[in-house]
PDB file of C-alpha atoms in Angstrom:
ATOM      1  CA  UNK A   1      58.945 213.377 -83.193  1.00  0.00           C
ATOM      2  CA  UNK A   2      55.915 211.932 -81.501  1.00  0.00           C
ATOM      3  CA  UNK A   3      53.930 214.798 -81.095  1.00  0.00           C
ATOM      4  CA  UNK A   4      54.861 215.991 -84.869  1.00  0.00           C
ATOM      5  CA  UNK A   5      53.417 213.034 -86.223  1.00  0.00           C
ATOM      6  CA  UNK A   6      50.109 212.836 -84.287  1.00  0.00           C
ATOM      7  CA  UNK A   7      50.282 216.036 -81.462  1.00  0.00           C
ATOM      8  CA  UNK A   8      47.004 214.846 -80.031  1.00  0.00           C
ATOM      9  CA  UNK A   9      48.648 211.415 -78.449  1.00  0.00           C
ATOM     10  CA  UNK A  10      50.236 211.771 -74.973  1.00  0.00           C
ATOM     11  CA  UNK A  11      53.309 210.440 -74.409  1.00  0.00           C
ATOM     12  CA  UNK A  12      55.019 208.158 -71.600  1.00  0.00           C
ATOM     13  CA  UNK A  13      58.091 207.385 -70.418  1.00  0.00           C
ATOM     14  CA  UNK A  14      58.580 204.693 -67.393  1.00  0.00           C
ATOM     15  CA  UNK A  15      61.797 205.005 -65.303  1.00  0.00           C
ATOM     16  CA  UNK A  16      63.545 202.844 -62.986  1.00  0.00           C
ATOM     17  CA  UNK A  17      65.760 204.544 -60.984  1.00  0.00           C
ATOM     18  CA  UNK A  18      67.451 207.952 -60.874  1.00  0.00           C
ATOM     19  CA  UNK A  19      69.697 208.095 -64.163  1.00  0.00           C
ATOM     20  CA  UNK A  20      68.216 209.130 -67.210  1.00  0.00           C
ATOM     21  CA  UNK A  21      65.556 211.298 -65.495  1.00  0.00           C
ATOM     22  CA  UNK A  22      65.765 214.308 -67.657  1.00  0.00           C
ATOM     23  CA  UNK A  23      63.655 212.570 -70.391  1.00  0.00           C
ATOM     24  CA  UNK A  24      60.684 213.119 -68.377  1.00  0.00           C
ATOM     25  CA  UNK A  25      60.407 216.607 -68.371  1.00  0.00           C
ATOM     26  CA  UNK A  26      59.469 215.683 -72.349  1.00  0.00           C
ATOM     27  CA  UNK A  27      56.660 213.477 -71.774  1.00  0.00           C
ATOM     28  CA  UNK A  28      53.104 214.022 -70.439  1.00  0.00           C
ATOM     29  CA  UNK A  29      53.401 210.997 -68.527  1.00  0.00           C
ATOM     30  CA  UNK A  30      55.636 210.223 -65.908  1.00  0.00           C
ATOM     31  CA  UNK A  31      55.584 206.635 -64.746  1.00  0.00           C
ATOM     32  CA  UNK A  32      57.425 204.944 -62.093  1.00  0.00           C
ATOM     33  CA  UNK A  33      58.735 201.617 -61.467  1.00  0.00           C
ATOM     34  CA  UNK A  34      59.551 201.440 -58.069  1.00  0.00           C
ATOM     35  CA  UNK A  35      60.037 198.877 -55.572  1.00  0.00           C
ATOM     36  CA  UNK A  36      59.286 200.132 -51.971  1.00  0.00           C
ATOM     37  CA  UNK A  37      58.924 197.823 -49.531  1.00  0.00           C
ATOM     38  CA  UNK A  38      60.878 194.828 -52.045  1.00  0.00           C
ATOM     39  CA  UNK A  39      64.238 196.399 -53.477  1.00  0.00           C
ATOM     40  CA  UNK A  40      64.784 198.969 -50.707  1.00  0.00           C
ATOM     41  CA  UNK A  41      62.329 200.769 -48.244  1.00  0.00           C
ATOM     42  CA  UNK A  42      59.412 200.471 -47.057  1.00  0.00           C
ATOM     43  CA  UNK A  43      55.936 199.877 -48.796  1.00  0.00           C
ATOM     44  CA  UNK A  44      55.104 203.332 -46.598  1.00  0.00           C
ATOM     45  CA  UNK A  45      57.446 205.270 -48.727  1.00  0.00           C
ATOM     46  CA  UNK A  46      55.286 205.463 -51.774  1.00  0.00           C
ATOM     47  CA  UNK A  47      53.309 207.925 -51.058  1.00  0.00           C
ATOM     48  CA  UNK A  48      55.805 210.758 -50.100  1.00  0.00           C
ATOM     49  CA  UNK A  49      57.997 209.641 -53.296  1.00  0.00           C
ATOM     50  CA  UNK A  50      55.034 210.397 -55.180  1.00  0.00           C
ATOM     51  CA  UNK A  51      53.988 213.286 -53.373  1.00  0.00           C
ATOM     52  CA  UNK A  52      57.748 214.776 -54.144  1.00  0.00           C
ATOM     53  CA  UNK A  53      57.341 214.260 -57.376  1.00  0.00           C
ATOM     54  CA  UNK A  54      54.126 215.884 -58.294  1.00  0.00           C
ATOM     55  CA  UNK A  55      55.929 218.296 -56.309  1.00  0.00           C
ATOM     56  CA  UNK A  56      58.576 219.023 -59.102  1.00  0.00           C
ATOM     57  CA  UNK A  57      56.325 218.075 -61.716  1.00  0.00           C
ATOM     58  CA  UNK A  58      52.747 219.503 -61.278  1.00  0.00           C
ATOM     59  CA  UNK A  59      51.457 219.747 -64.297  1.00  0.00           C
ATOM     60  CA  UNK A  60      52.575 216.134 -65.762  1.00  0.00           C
ATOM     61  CA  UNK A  61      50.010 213.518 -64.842  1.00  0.00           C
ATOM     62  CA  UNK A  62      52.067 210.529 -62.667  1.00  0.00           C
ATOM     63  CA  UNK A  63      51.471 206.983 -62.669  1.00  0.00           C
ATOM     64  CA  UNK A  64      52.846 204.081 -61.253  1.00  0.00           C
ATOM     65  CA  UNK A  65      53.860 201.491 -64.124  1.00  0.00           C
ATOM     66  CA  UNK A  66      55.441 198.602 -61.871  1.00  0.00           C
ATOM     67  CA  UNK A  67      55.342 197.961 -58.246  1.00  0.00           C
ATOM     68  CA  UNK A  68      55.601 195.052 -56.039  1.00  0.00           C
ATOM     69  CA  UNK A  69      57.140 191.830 -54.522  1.00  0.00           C
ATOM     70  CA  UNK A  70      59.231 188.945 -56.168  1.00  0.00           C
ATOM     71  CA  UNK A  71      57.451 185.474 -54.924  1.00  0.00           C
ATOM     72  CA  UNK A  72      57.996 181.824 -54.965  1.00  0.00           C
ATOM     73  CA  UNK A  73      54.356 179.827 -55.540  1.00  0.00           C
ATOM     74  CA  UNK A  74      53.986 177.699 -52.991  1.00  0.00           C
ATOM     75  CA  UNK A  75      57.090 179.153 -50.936  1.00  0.00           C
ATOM     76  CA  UNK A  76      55.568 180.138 -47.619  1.00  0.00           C
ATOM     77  CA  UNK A  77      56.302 181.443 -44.309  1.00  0.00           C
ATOM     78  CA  UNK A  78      55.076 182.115 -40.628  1.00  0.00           C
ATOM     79  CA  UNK A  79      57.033 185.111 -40.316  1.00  0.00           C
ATOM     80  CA  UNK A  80      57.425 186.604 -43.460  1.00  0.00           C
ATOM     81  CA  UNK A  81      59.876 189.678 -44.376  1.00  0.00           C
ATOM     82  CA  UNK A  82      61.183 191.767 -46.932  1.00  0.00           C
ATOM     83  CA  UNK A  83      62.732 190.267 -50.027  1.00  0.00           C
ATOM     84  CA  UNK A  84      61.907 186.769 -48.618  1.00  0.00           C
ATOM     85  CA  UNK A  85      60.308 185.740 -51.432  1.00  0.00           C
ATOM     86  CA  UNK A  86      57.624 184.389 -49.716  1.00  0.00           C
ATOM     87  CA  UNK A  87      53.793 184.751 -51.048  1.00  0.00           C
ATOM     88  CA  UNK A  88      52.538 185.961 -47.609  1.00  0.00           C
ATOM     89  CA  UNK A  89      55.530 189.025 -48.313  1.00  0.00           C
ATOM     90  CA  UNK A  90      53.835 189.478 -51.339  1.00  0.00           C
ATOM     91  CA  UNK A  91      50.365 189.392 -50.565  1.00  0.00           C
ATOM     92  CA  UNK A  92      51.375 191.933 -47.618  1.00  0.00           C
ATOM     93  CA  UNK A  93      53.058 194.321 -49.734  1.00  0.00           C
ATOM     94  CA  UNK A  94      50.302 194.476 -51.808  1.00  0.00           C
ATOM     95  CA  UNK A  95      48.082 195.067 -48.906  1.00  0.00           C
ATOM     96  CA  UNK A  96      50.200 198.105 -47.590  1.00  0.00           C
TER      97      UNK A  96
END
């Protein structure tokens, strides 16, 4: 319906997760929220999740539409680690 009422307009879909996938071989957009490094994995696993998918879609343009760490202000640590909540695991994770 989208591209019937203006077929110049991309479309996006974002998509947590692995269910519900087939929508994106509809869009032009694929976007991605994923949370490497926070949920599950590591930060380092971006890249090569985004690398399989342009794989299996190369002609779709990919983004990223959320990323990132959950953080207490003002909650701290010296040895910050995953899912810790801390603002140095954060600030790290966005560094990687």
């Amino acid at each position: 319906i989208a591209k019937q009422l203006d077929p110049q307009r991309k479309t996006a879909q974002a998509q947590f997760g692995d269910r519900g996938t087939e929508i994106l071989r509809i869009t032009d957009i694929r976007g991605w929220n994923r949370y490497f490094g926070w949920y599950y994995g590591e930060f380092g696993d971006f890249g090569p999740f985004l690398d399989e998918d342009k794989r299996k879609a190369p002609n779709q343009i990919i983004m990223v539409s959320e990323y990132g760490a959950d953080n207490l202000r003002g909650y701290h640590s010296e040895r910050p680690m995953a899912s810790d909540f801390t603002e140095e695991w954060a600030l790290a994770l966005h560094k990687a």
